[in-house]
Amino acid sequence: MNILLLHGIFDSGRIFAPMIAVLEAKGHRCFAPSFVPADAREGIAPLAEFVAQYVAEYLPLNQPFALVGFSMGGIVARYYLQHLGGAAWARVFFTISSPHAGSLWGYAYPGLGAKDLRPQSALLSRLRATEASLADLPIHNYWTSFDLTVFPAVNCRWGRADSEQDVRGLWHRWMVKHPKVLAGITRKLEECL
Protein backbone atom coordinates (compact mmCIF):
# COMPACT_ATOMS: atom_id res chain seq x y z
CA MET A 1 0.00 0.00 0.00
CA ASN A 2 1.12 3.58 -0.56
CA ILE A 3 1.69 5.39 2.73
CA LEU A 4 1.99 9.15 3.19
CA LEU A 5 3.83 10.22 6.36
CA LEU A 6 3.57 13.79 7.69
CA HIS A 7 6.07 15.08 10.25
CA GLY A 8 5.78 17.52 13.13
CA ILE A 9 6.86 21.10 13.72
CA PHE A 10 10.58 21.98 13.41
CA ASP A 11 11.24 18.63 11.75
CA SER A 12 11.40 16.97 8.33
CA GLY A 13 10.32 13.78 6.64
CA ARG A 14 13.65 12.23 7.68
CA ILE A 15 12.25 11.58 11.16
CA PHE A 16 10.33 8.67 9.65
CA ALA A 17 13.44 6.77 8.43
CA PRO A 18 13.09 3.94 11.00
CA MET A 19 9.35 3.59 10.33
CA ILE A 20 9.88 3.64 6.58
CA ALA A 21 12.44 0.84 6.86
CA VAL A 22 9.90 -1.32 8.72
CA LEU A 23 7.02 -0.51 6.38
CA GLU A 24 8.99 -0.95 3.16
CA ALA A 25 10.29 -4.31 4.43
CA LYS A 26 6.60 -5.31 4.54
CA GLY A 27 6.16 -4.29 0.90
CA HIS A 28 4.63 -0.84 1.37
CA ARG A 29 5.72 2.24 -0.58
CA CYS A 30 6.34 5.30 1.59
CA PHE A 31 6.26 9.02 0.86
CA ALA A 32 7.59 11.43 3.50
CA PRO A 33 7.69 15.02 2.24
CA SER A 34 9.15 17.86 4.30
CA PHE A 35 7.10 20.94 5.09
CA VAL A 36 8.45 24.36 4.16
CA PRO A 37 8.54 26.27 6.41
CA ALA A 38 8.97 23.51 9.00
CA ASP A 39 7.85 25.83 11.80
CA ALA A 40 4.40 26.29 10.22
CA ARG A 41 4.73 30.06 10.57
CA GLU A 42 2.09 30.58 7.88
CA GLY A 43 -0.41 28.26 9.55
CA ILE A 44 -1.70 24.71 9.29
CA ALA A 45 -3.99 25.31 6.29
CA PRO A 46 -1.15 26.12 3.83
CA LEU A 47 0.68 22.96 4.91
CA ALA A 48 -2.49 20.94 4.24
CA GLU A 49 -2.72 22.55 0.80
CA PHE A 50 0.88 21.47 0.20
CA VAL A 51 -0.18 17.92 1.13
CA ALA A 52 -3.02 18.03 -1.39
CA GLN A 53 -0.62 19.19 -4.11
CA TYR A 54 1.95 16.57 -3.12
CA VAL A 55 -0.64 13.78 -3.28
CA ALA A 56 -1.78 14.95 -6.72
CA GLU A 57 1.79 15.05 -8.00
CA TYR A 58 3.47 12.02 -6.40
CA LEU A 59 0.89 9.43 -5.39
CA PRO A 60 -0.76 7.22 -8.01
CA LEU A 61 -3.90 8.85 -9.34
CA ASN A 62 -7.18 7.77 -7.75
CA GLN A 63 -5.60 5.05 -5.62
CA PRO A 64 -6.29 4.83 -1.89
CA PHE A 65 -3.41 5.30 0.52
CA ALA A 66 -2.69 5.17 4.23
CA LEU A 67 -1.94 8.39 6.07
CA VAL A 68 0.35 8.73 9.10
CA GLY A 69 0.52 12.05 10.94
CA PHE A 70 3.04 12.64 13.71
CA SER A 71 2.54 15.55 16.14
CA MET A 72 1.62 18.65 14.11
CA GLY A 73 1.52 16.39 11.03
CA GLY A 74 -1.58 14.73 12.46
CA ILE A 75 -3.37 18.08 12.56
CA VAL A 76 -2.20 18.94 9.05
CA ALA A 77 -3.51 15.54 7.95
CA ARG A 78 -6.87 16.19 9.59
CA TYR A 79 -7.23 19.50 7.78
CA TYR A 80 -6.36 17.80 4.49
CA LEU A 81 -8.80 14.96 5.14
CA GLN A 82 -11.66 17.06 6.48
CA HIS A 83 -11.44 20.21 4.35
CA LEU A 84 -9.48 19.43 1.19
CA GLY A 85 -11.11 16.18 0.08
CA GLY A 86 -8.42 13.81 1.32
CA ALA A 87 -10.94 11.57 3.09
CA ALA A 88 -12.12 10.39 -0.34
CA TRP A 89 -8.73 8.72 -0.97
CA ALA A 90 -7.37 7.80 2.45
CA ARG A 91 -8.00 4.20 3.41
CA VAL A 92 -6.78 4.41 7.01
CA PHE A 93 -5.41 7.22 9.19
CA PHE A 94 -2.85 6.86 11.98
CA THR A 95 -2.07 9.72 14.34
CA ILE A 96 0.94 9.67 16.62
CA SER A 97 1.29 12.15 19.50
CA SER A 98 -0.85 14.75 17.74
CA PRO A 99 -2.29 17.65 19.76
CA HIS A 100 -5.94 17.03 18.88
CA ALA A 101 -7.01 19.29 21.75
CA GLY A 102 -4.02 21.62 21.37
CA SER A 103 -0.85 22.17 23.34
CA LEU A 104 -0.01 24.93 25.78
CA TRP A 105 3.39 25.14 24.06
CA GLY A 106 1.50 26.82 21.20
CA TYR A 107 1.68 30.00 23.29
CA ALA A 108 5.48 29.87 23.47
CA TYR A 109 6.24 30.32 19.76
CA PRO A 110 5.18 33.08 17.36
CA GLY A 111 3.57 32.25 14.06
CA LEU A 112 0.20 31.16 12.80
CA GLY A 113 0.93 27.43 13.05
CA ALA A 114 1.68 27.66 16.76
CA LYS A 115 -1.48 29.74 17.20
CA ASP A 116 -3.45 27.06 15.32
CA LEU A 117 -2.15 24.43 17.76
CA ARG A 118 -3.25 26.23 20.92
CA PRO A 119 -6.10 24.71 22.94
CA GLN A 120 -9.48 26.02 21.73
CA SER A 121 -7.93 27.65 18.63
CA ALA A 122 -10.26 28.50 15.76
CA LEU A 123 -8.63 25.82 13.60
CA LEU A 124 -8.96 23.05 16.19
CA SER A 125 -12.55 24.09 16.87
CA ARG A 126 -13.30 23.89 13.14
CA LEU A 127 -11.73 20.43 12.93
CA ARG A 128 -13.74 19.28 15.94
CA ALA A 129 -16.95 20.60 14.36
CA THR A 130 -16.33 18.79 11.05
CA GLU A 131 -14.85 15.46 12.18
CA ALA A 132 -18.09 13.67 11.24
CA SER A 133 -16.74 13.86 7.67
CA LEU A 134 -14.33 11.10 8.77
CA ALA A 135 -17.11 8.69 9.74
CA ASP A 136 -16.11 6.06 7.16
CA LEU A 137 -12.36 6.32 7.73
CA PRO A 138 -10.67 3.93 10.19
CA ILE A 139 -8.58 6.01 12.62
CA HIS A 140 -5.97 4.73 15.05
CA ASN A 141 -4.39 7.04 17.61
CA TYR A 142 -1.11 6.44 19.46
CA TRP A 143 0.02 8.73 22.26
CA THR A 144 2.08 8.75 25.43
CA SER A 145 1.02 9.98 28.84
CA PHE A 146 4.67 11.00 29.35
CA ASP A 147 4.56 13.55 26.51
CA LEU A 148 6.09 16.91 27.41
CA THR A 149 5.89 18.38 23.89
CA VAL A 150 2.12 18.14 23.66
CA PHE A 151 1.16 19.61 27.01
CA PRO A 152 -0.88 18.43 28.70
CA ALA A 153 -0.26 14.98 27.21
CA VAL A 154 -3.92 14.03 27.52
CA ASN A 155 -4.60 16.53 24.70
CA CYS A 156 -3.28 13.85 22.32
CA ARG A 157 -6.39 11.77 22.98
CA TRP A 158 -9.09 11.85 20.31
CA GLY A 159 -12.57 10.54 20.95
CA ARG A 160 -13.20 10.03 17.23
CA ALA A 161 -10.44 7.40 16.91
CA ASP A 162 -11.57 3.80 16.42
CA SER A 163 -8.65 2.66 18.58
CA GLU A 164 -6.38 4.52 20.91
CA GLN A 165 -3.28 3.39 22.77
CA ASP A 166 -1.07 5.04 25.39
CA VAL A 167 2.24 3.33 24.62
CA ARG A 168 4.01 5.18 27.45
CA GLY A 169 6.97 6.22 25.31
CA LEU A 170 9.41 8.41 27.22
CA TRP A 171 10.03 11.03 24.52
CA HIS A 172 7.76 12.70 22.00
CA ARG A 173 10.19 12.25 19.08
CA TRP A 174 10.74 8.57 19.91
CA MET A 175 7.09 7.79 19.24
CA VAL A 176 7.67 7.36 15.49
CA LYS A 177 9.99 4.43 16.22
CA HIS A 178 8.36 3.05 19.35
CA PRO A 179 8.00 -0.76 18.93
CA LYS A 180 4.32 -0.73 19.98
CA VAL A 181 3.51 2.02 17.47
CA LEU A 182 5.36 0.24 14.65
CA ALA A 183 3.71 -3.09 15.49
CA GLY A 184 0.27 -1.52 15.73
CA ILE A 185 0.53 0.31 12.41
CA THR A 186 1.94 -2.76 10.66
CA ARG A 187 -0.87 -4.94 12.00
CA LYS A 188 -3.62 -2.45 11.08
CA LEU A 189 -2.20 -2.07 7.58
CA GLU A 190 -2.34 -5.84 7.08
CA GLU A 191 -6.02 -5.73 8.05
CA CYS A 192 -6.62 -3.12 5.31
CA LEU A 193 -5.12 -5.20 2.50
PDB file of C-alpha atoms in Angstrom:
ATOM      1  CA  MET A   1       0.000   0.000   0.000  1.00  0.00           C
ATOM      2  CA  ASN A   2       1.117   3.576  -0.557  1.00  0.00           C
ATOM      3  CA  ILE A   3       1.686   5.393   2.730  1.00  0.00           C
ATOM      4  CA  LEU A   4       1.993   9.148   3.187  1.00  0.00           C
ATOM      5  CA  LEU A   5       3.830  10.222   6.361  1.00  0.00           C
ATOM      6  CA  LEU A   6       3.573  13.795   7.686  1.00  0.00           C
ATOM      7  CA  HIS A   7       6.072  15.078  10.248  1.00  0.00           C
ATOM      8  CA  GLY A   8       5.781  17.520  13.128  1.00  0.00           C
ATOM      9  CA  ILE A   9       6.855  21.103  13.724  1.00  0.00           C
ATOM     10  CA  PHE A  10      10.579  21.983  13.407  1.00  0.00           C
ATOM     11  CA  ASP A  11      11.237  18.632  11.750  1.00  0.00           C
ATOM     12  CA  SER A  12      11.401  16.973   8.328  1.00  0.00           C
ATOM     13  CA  GLY A  13      10.317  13.782   6.636  1.00  0.00           C
ATOM     14  CA  ARG A  14      13.652  12.229   7.679  1.00  0.00           C
ATOM     15  CA  ILE A  15      12.250  11.576  11.159  1.00  0.00           C
ATOM     16  CA  PHE A  16      10.328   8.665   9.651  1.00  0.00           C
ATOM     17  CA  ALA A  17      13.444   6.770   8.427  1.00  0.00           C
ATOM     18  CA  PRO A  18      13.086   3.936  11.002  1.00  0.00           C
ATOM     19  CA  MET A  19       9.354   3.594  10.334  1.00  0.00           C
ATOM     20  CA  ILE A  20       9.877   3.645   6.577  1.00  0.00           C
ATOM     21  CA  ALA A  21      12.437   0.843   6.860  1.00  0.00           C
ATOM     22  CA  VAL A  22       9.903  -1.319   8.723  1.00  0.00           C
ATOM     23  CA  LEU A  23       7.023  -0.509   6.375  1.00  0.00           C
ATOM     24  CA  GLU A  24       8.987  -0.952   3.162  1.00  0.00           C
ATOM     25  CA  ALA A  25      10.286  -4.308   4.425  1.00  0.00           C
ATOM     26  CA  LYS A  26       6.599  -5.315   4.542  1.00  0.00           C
ATOM     27  CA  GLY A  27       6.160  -4.293   0.895  1.00  0.00           C
ATOM     28  CA  HIS A  28       4.629  -0.839   1.372  1.00  0.00           C
ATOM     29  CA  ARG A  29       5.722   2.241  -0.583  1.00  0.00           C
ATOM     30  CA  CYS A  30       6.345   5.298   1.591  1.00  0.00           C
ATOM     31  CA  PHE A  31       6.258   9.019   0.856  1.00  0.00           C
ATOM     32  CA  ALA A  32       7.591  11.432   3.499  1.00  0.00           C
ATOM     33  CA  PRO A  33       7.685  15.024   2.241  1.00  0.00           C
ATOM     34  CA  SER A  34       9.149  17.855   4.296  1.00  0.00           C
ATOM     35  CA  PHE A  35       7.103  20.942   5.085  1.00  0.00           C
ATOM     36  CA  VAL A  36       8.450  24.362   4.161  1.00  0.00           C
ATOM     37  CA  PRO A  37       8.536  26.265   6.409  1.00  0.00           C
ATOM     38  CA  ALA A  38       8.968  23.513   9.003  1.00  0.00           C
ATOM     39  CA  ASP A  39       7.846  25.830  11.804  1.00  0.00           C
ATOM     40  CA  ALA A  40       4.396  26.290  10.216  1.00  0.00           C
ATOM     41  CA  ARG A  41       4.728  30.062  10.570  1.00  0.00           C
ATOM     42  CA  GLU A  42       2.093  30.583   7.875  1.00  0.00           C
ATOM     43  CA  GLY A  43      -0.412  28.260   9.547  1.00  0.00           C
ATOM     44  CA  ILE A  44      -1.703  24.710   9.295  1.00  0.00           C
ATOM     45  CA  ALA A  45      -3.987  25.307   6.286  1.00  0.00           C
ATOM     46  CA  PRO A  46      -1.147  26.120   3.830  1.00  0.00           C
ATOM     47  CA  LEU A  47       0.680  22.960   4.908  1.00  0.00           C
ATOM     48  CA  ALA A  48      -2.490  20.938   4.244  1.00  0.00           C
ATOM     49  CA  GLU A  49      -2.721  22.552   0.803  1.00  0.00           C
ATOM     50  CA  PHE A  50       0.879  21.474   0.200  1.00  0.00           C
ATOM     51  CA  VAL A  51      -0.175  17.919   1.130  1.00  0.00           C
ATOM     52  CA  ALA A  52      -3.024  18.033  -1.390  1.00  0.00           C
ATOM     53  CA  GLN A  53      -0.621  19.191  -4.113  1.00  0.00           C
ATOM     54  CA  TYR A  54       1.947  16.573  -3.119  1.00  0.00           C
ATOM     55  CA  VAL A  55      -0.643  13.784  -3.276  1.00  0.00           C
ATOM     56  CA  ALA A  56      -1.780  14.946  -6.719  1.00  0.00           C
ATOM     57  CA  GLU A  57       1.794  15.045  -7.998  1.00  0.00           C
ATOM     58  CA  TYR A  58       3.469  12.023  -6.403  1.00  0.00           C
ATOM     59  CA  LEU A  59       0.894   9.426  -5.388  1.00  0.00           C
ATOM     60  CA  PRO A  60      -0.756   7.218  -8.008  1.00  0.00           C
ATOM     61  CA  LEU A  61      -3.903   8.854  -9.342  1.00  0.00           C
ATOM     62  CA  ASN A  62      -7.179   7.773  -7.749  1.00  0.00           C
ATOM     63  CA  GLN A  63      -5.602   5.050  -5.624  1.00  0.00           C
ATOM     64  CA  PRO A  64      -6.289   4.831  -1.891  1.00  0.00           C
ATOM     65  CA  PHE A  65      -3.406   5.297   0.519  1.00  0.00           C
ATOM     66  CA  ALA A  66      -2.689   5.170   4.227  1.00  0.00           C
ATOM     67  CA  LEU A  67      -1.940   8.388   6.075  1.00  0.00           C
ATOM     68  CA  VAL A  68       0.348   8.732   9.101  1.00  0.00           C
ATOM     69  CA  GLY A  69       0.516  12.051  10.941  1.00  0.00           C
ATOM     70  CA  PHE A  70       3.045  12.644  13.711  1.00  0.00           C
ATOM     71  CA  SER A  71       2.544  15.550  16.139  1.00  0.00           C
ATOM     72  CA  MET A  72       1.616  18.654  14.106  1.00  0.00           C
ATOM     73  CA  GLY A  73       1.517  16.394  11.027  1.00  0.00           C
ATOM     74  CA  GLY A  74      -1.584  14.726  12.461  1.00  0.00           C
ATOM     75  CA  ILE A  75      -3.372  18.081  12.562  1.00  0.00           C
ATOM     76  CA  VAL A  76      -2.196  18.937   9.045  1.00  0.00           C
ATOM     77  CA  ALA A  77      -3.507  15.536   7.948  1.00  0.00           C
ATOM     78  CA  ARG A  78      -6.867  16.186   9.587  1.00  0.00           C
ATOM     79  CA  TYR A  79      -7.230  19.503   7.776  1.00  0.00           C
ATOM     80  CA  TYR A  80      -6.355  17.796   4.486  1.00  0.00           C
ATOM     81  CA  LEU A  81      -8.802  14.957   5.140  1.00  0.00           C
ATOM     82  CA  GLN A  82     -11.663  17.062   6.483  1.00  0.00           C
ATOM     83  CA  HIS A  83     -11.438  20.209   4.349  1.00  0.00           C
ATOM     84  CA  LEU A  84      -9.484  19.432   1.187  1.00  0.00           C
ATOM     85  CA  GLY A  85     -11.108  16.181   0.078  1.00  0.00           C
ATOM     86  CA  GLY A  86      -8.422  13.814   1.322  1.00  0.00           C
ATOM     87  CA  ALA A  87     -10.942  11.569   3.086  1.00  0.00           C
ATOM     88  CA  ALA A  88     -12.119  10.386  -0.344  1.00  0.00           C
ATOM     89  CA  TRP A  89      -8.734   8.717  -0.967  1.00  0.00           C
ATOM     90  CA  ALA A  90      -7.372   7.802   2.450  1.00  0.00           C
ATOM     91  CA  ARG A  91      -8.000   4.197   3.415  1.00  0.00           C
ATOM     92  CA  VAL A  92      -6.776   4.408   7.014  1.00  0.00           C
ATOM     93  CA  PHE A  93      -5.415   7.222   9.194  1.00  0.00           C
ATOM     94  CA  PHE A  94      -2.847   6.865  11.977  1.00  0.00           C
ATOM     95  CA  THR A  95      -2.073   9.718  14.338  1.00  0.00           C
ATOM     96  CA  ILE A  96       0.945   9.666  16.622  1.00  0.00           C
ATOM     97  CA  SER A  97       1.285  12.148  19.502  1.00  0.00           C
ATOM     98  CA  SER A  98      -0.850  14.752  17.737  1.00  0.00           C
ATOM     99  CA  PRO A  99      -2.292  17.655  19.758  1.00  0.00           C
ATOM    100  CA  HIS A 100      -5.937  17.029  18.877  1.00  0.00           C
ATOM    101  CA  ALA A 101      -7.005  19.291  21.745  1.00  0.00           C
ATOM    102  CA  GLY A 102      -4.024  21.620  21.367  1.00  0.00           C
ATOM    103  CA  SER A 103      -0.851  22.168  23.341  1.00  0.00           C
ATOM    104  CA  LEU A 104      -0.006  24.929  25.775  1.00  0.00           C
ATOM    105  CA  TRP A 105       3.391  25.136  24.058  1.00  0.00           C
ATOM    106  CA  GLY A 106       1.505  26.818  21.204  1.00  0.00           C
ATOM    107  CA  TYR A 107       1.677  29.998  23.295  1.00  0.00           C
ATOM    108  CA  ALA A 108       5.483  29.868  23.467  1.00  0.00           C
ATOM    109  CA  TYR A 109       6.240  30.320  19.764  1.00  0.00           C
ATOM    110  CA  PRO A 110       5.182  33.084  17.358  1.00  0.00           C
ATOM    111  CA  GLY A 111       3.573  32.255  14.059  1.00  0.00           C
ATOM    112  CA  LEU A 112       0.196  31.164  12.799  1.00  0.00           C
ATOM    113  CA  GLY A 113       0.931  27.428  13.050  1.00  0.00           C
ATOM    114  CA  ALA A 114       1.681  27.657  16.759  1.00  0.00           C
ATOM    115  CA  LYS A 115      -1.479  29.739  17.203  1.00  0.00           C
ATOM    116  CA  ASP A 116      -3.452  27.057  15.324  1.00  0.00           C
ATOM    117  CA  LEU A 117      -2.151  24.429  17.765  1.00  0.00           C
ATOM    118  CA  ARG A 118      -3.253  26.231  20.917  1.00  0.00           C
ATOM    119  CA  PRO A 119      -6.097  24.709  22.937  1.00  0.00           C
ATOM    120  CA  GLN A 120      -9.476  26.016  21.732  1.00  0.00           C
ATOM    121  CA  SER A 121      -7.927  27.645  18.630  1.00  0.00           C
ATOM    122  CA  ALA A 122     -10.255  28.503  15.757  1.00  0.00           C
ATOM    123  CA  LEU A 123      -8.628  25.823  13.602  1.00  0.00           C
ATOM    124  CA  LEU A 124      -8.961  23.048  16.191  1.00  0.00           C
ATOM    125  CA  SER A 125     -12.549  24.095  16.869  1.00  0.00           C
ATOM    126  CA  ARG A 126     -13.295  23.886  13.144  1.00  0.00           C
ATOM    127  CA  LEU A 127     -11.734  20.433  12.934  1.00  0.00           C
ATOM    128  CA  ARG A 128     -13.741  19.283  15.943  1.00  0.00           C
ATOM    129  CA  ALA A 129     -16.948  20.595  14.355  1.00  0.00           C
ATOM    130  CA  THR A 130     -16.334  18.788  11.048  1.00  0.00           C
ATOM    131  CA  GLU A 131     -14.851  15.464  12.178  1.00  0.00           C
ATOM    132  CA  ALA A 132     -18.086  13.672  11.237  1.00  0.00           C
ATOM    133  CA  SER A 133     -16.736  13.856   7.670  1.00  0.00           C
ATOM    134  CA  LEU A 134     -14.325  11.096   8.773  1.00  0.00           C
ATOM    135  CA  ALA A 135     -17.113   8.694   9.742  1.00  0.00           C
ATOM    136  CA  ASP A 136     -16.115   6.062   7.163  1.00  0.00           C
ATOM    137  CA  LEU A 137     -12.357   6.324   7.731  1.00  0.00           C
ATOM    138  CA  PRO A 138     -10.669   3.932  10.192  1.00  0.00           C
ATOM    139  CA  ILE A 139      -8.584   6.006  12.617  1.00  0.00           C
ATOM    140  CA  HIS A 140      -5.971   4.727  15.046  1.00  0.00           C
ATOM    141  CA  ASN A 141      -4.386   7.037  17.607  1.00  0.00           C
ATOM    142  CA  TYR A 142      -1.107   6.443  19.459  1.00  0.00           C
ATOM    143  CA  TRP A 143       0.023   8.733  22.262  1.00  0.00           C
ATOM    144  CA  THR A 144       2.081   8.752  25.429  1.00  0.00           C
ATOM    145  CA  SER A 145       1.016   9.982  28.843  1.00  0.00           C
ATOM    146  CA  PHE A 146       4.672  10.999  29.354  1.00  0.00           C
ATOM    147  CA  ASP A 147       4.563  13.550  26.512  1.00  0.00           C
ATOM    148  CA  LEU A 148       6.087  16.910  27.409  1.00  0.00           C
ATOM    149  CA  THR A 149       5.889  18.380  23.894  1.00  0.00           C
ATOM    150  CA  VAL A 150       2.117  18.142  23.658  1.00  0.00           C
ATOM    151  CA  PHE A 151       1.158  19.612  27.005  1.00  0.00           C
ATOM    152  CA  PRO A 152      -0.883  18.430  28.704  1.00  0.00           C
ATOM    153  CA  ALA A 153      -0.256  14.984  27.211  1.00  0.00           C
ATOM    154  CA  VAL A 154      -3.921  14.028  27.517  1.00  0.00           C
ATOM    155  CA  ASN A 155      -4.600  16.527  24.700  1.00  0.00           C
ATOM    156  CA  CYS A 156      -3.285  13.849  22.321  1.00  0.00           C
ATOM    157  CA  ARG A 157      -6.392  11.766  22.982  1.00  0.00           C
ATOM    158  CA  TRP A 158      -9.085  11.848  20.313  1.00  0.00           C
ATOM    159  CA  GLY A 159     -12.566  10.544  20.954  1.00  0.00           C
ATOM    160  CA  ARG A 160     -13.198  10.029  17.227  1.00  0.00           C
ATOM    161  CA  ALA A 161     -10.443   7.400  16.913  1.00  0.00           C
ATOM    162  CA  ASP A 162     -11.565   3.798  16.424  1.00  0.00           C
ATOM    163  CA  SER A 163      -8.655   2.661  18.577  1.00  0.00           C
ATOM    164  CA  GLU A 164      -6.377   4.525  20.910  1.00  0.00           C
ATOM    165  CA  GLN A 165      -3.276   3.392  22.772  1.00  0.00           C
ATOM    166  CA  ASP A 166      -1.072   5.042  25.385  1.00  0.00           C
ATOM    167  CA  VAL A 167       2.244   3.329  24.616  1.00  0.00           C
ATOM    168  CA  ARG A 168       4.014   5.182  27.448  1.00  0.00           C
ATOM    169  CA  GLY A 169       6.972   6.216  25.311  1.00  0.00           C
ATOM    170  CA  LEU A 170       9.414   8.407  27.219  1.00  0.00           C
ATOM    171  CA  TRP A 171      10.027  11.026  24.521  1.00  0.00           C
ATOM    172  CA  HIS A 172       7.764  12.702  21.999  1.00  0.00           C
ATOM    173  CA  ARG A 173      10.186  12.247  19.082  1.00  0.00           C
ATOM    174  CA  TRP A 174      10.736   8.569  19.913  1.00  0.00           C
ATOM    175  CA  MET A 175       7.087   7.794  19.245  1.00  0.00           C
ATOM    176  CA  VAL A 176       7.666   7.359  15.490  1.00  0.00           C
ATOM    177  CA  LYS A 177       9.993   4.429  16.215  1.00  0.00           C
ATOM    178  CA  HIS A 178       8.360   3.050  19.352  1.00  0.00           C
ATOM    179  CA  PRO A 179       7.997  -0.756  18.934  1.00  0.00           C
ATOM    180  CA  LYS A 180       4.324  -0.726  19.979  1.00  0.00           C
ATOM    181  CA  VAL A 181       3.510   2.015  17.473  1.00  0.00           C
ATOM    182  CA  LEU A 182       5.355   0.242  14.651  1.00  0.00           C
ATOM    183  CA  ALA A 183       3.713  -3.094  15.487  1.00  0.00           C
ATOM    184  CA  GLY A 184       0.270  -1.518  15.725  1.00  0.00           C
ATOM    185  CA  ILE A 185       0.531   0.306  12.415  1.00  0.00           C
ATOM    186  CA  THR A 186       1.941  -2.759  10.655  1.00  0.00           C
ATOM    187  CA  ARG A 187      -0.874  -4.937  11.999  1.00  0.00           C
ATOM    188  CA  LYS A 188      -3.620  -2.452  11.081  1.00  0.00           C
ATOM    189  CA  LEU A 189      -2.202  -2.074   7.578  1.00  0.00           C
ATOM    190  CA  GLU A 190      -2.342  -5.843   7.083  1.00  0.00           C
ATOM    191  CA  GLU A 191      -6.020  -5.727   8.047  1.00  0.00           C
ATOM    192  CA  CYS A 192      -6.624  -3.121   5.311  1.00  0.00           C
ATOM    193  CA  LEU A 193      -5.121  -5.203   2.504  1.00  0.00           C
TER     194      LEU A 193
END
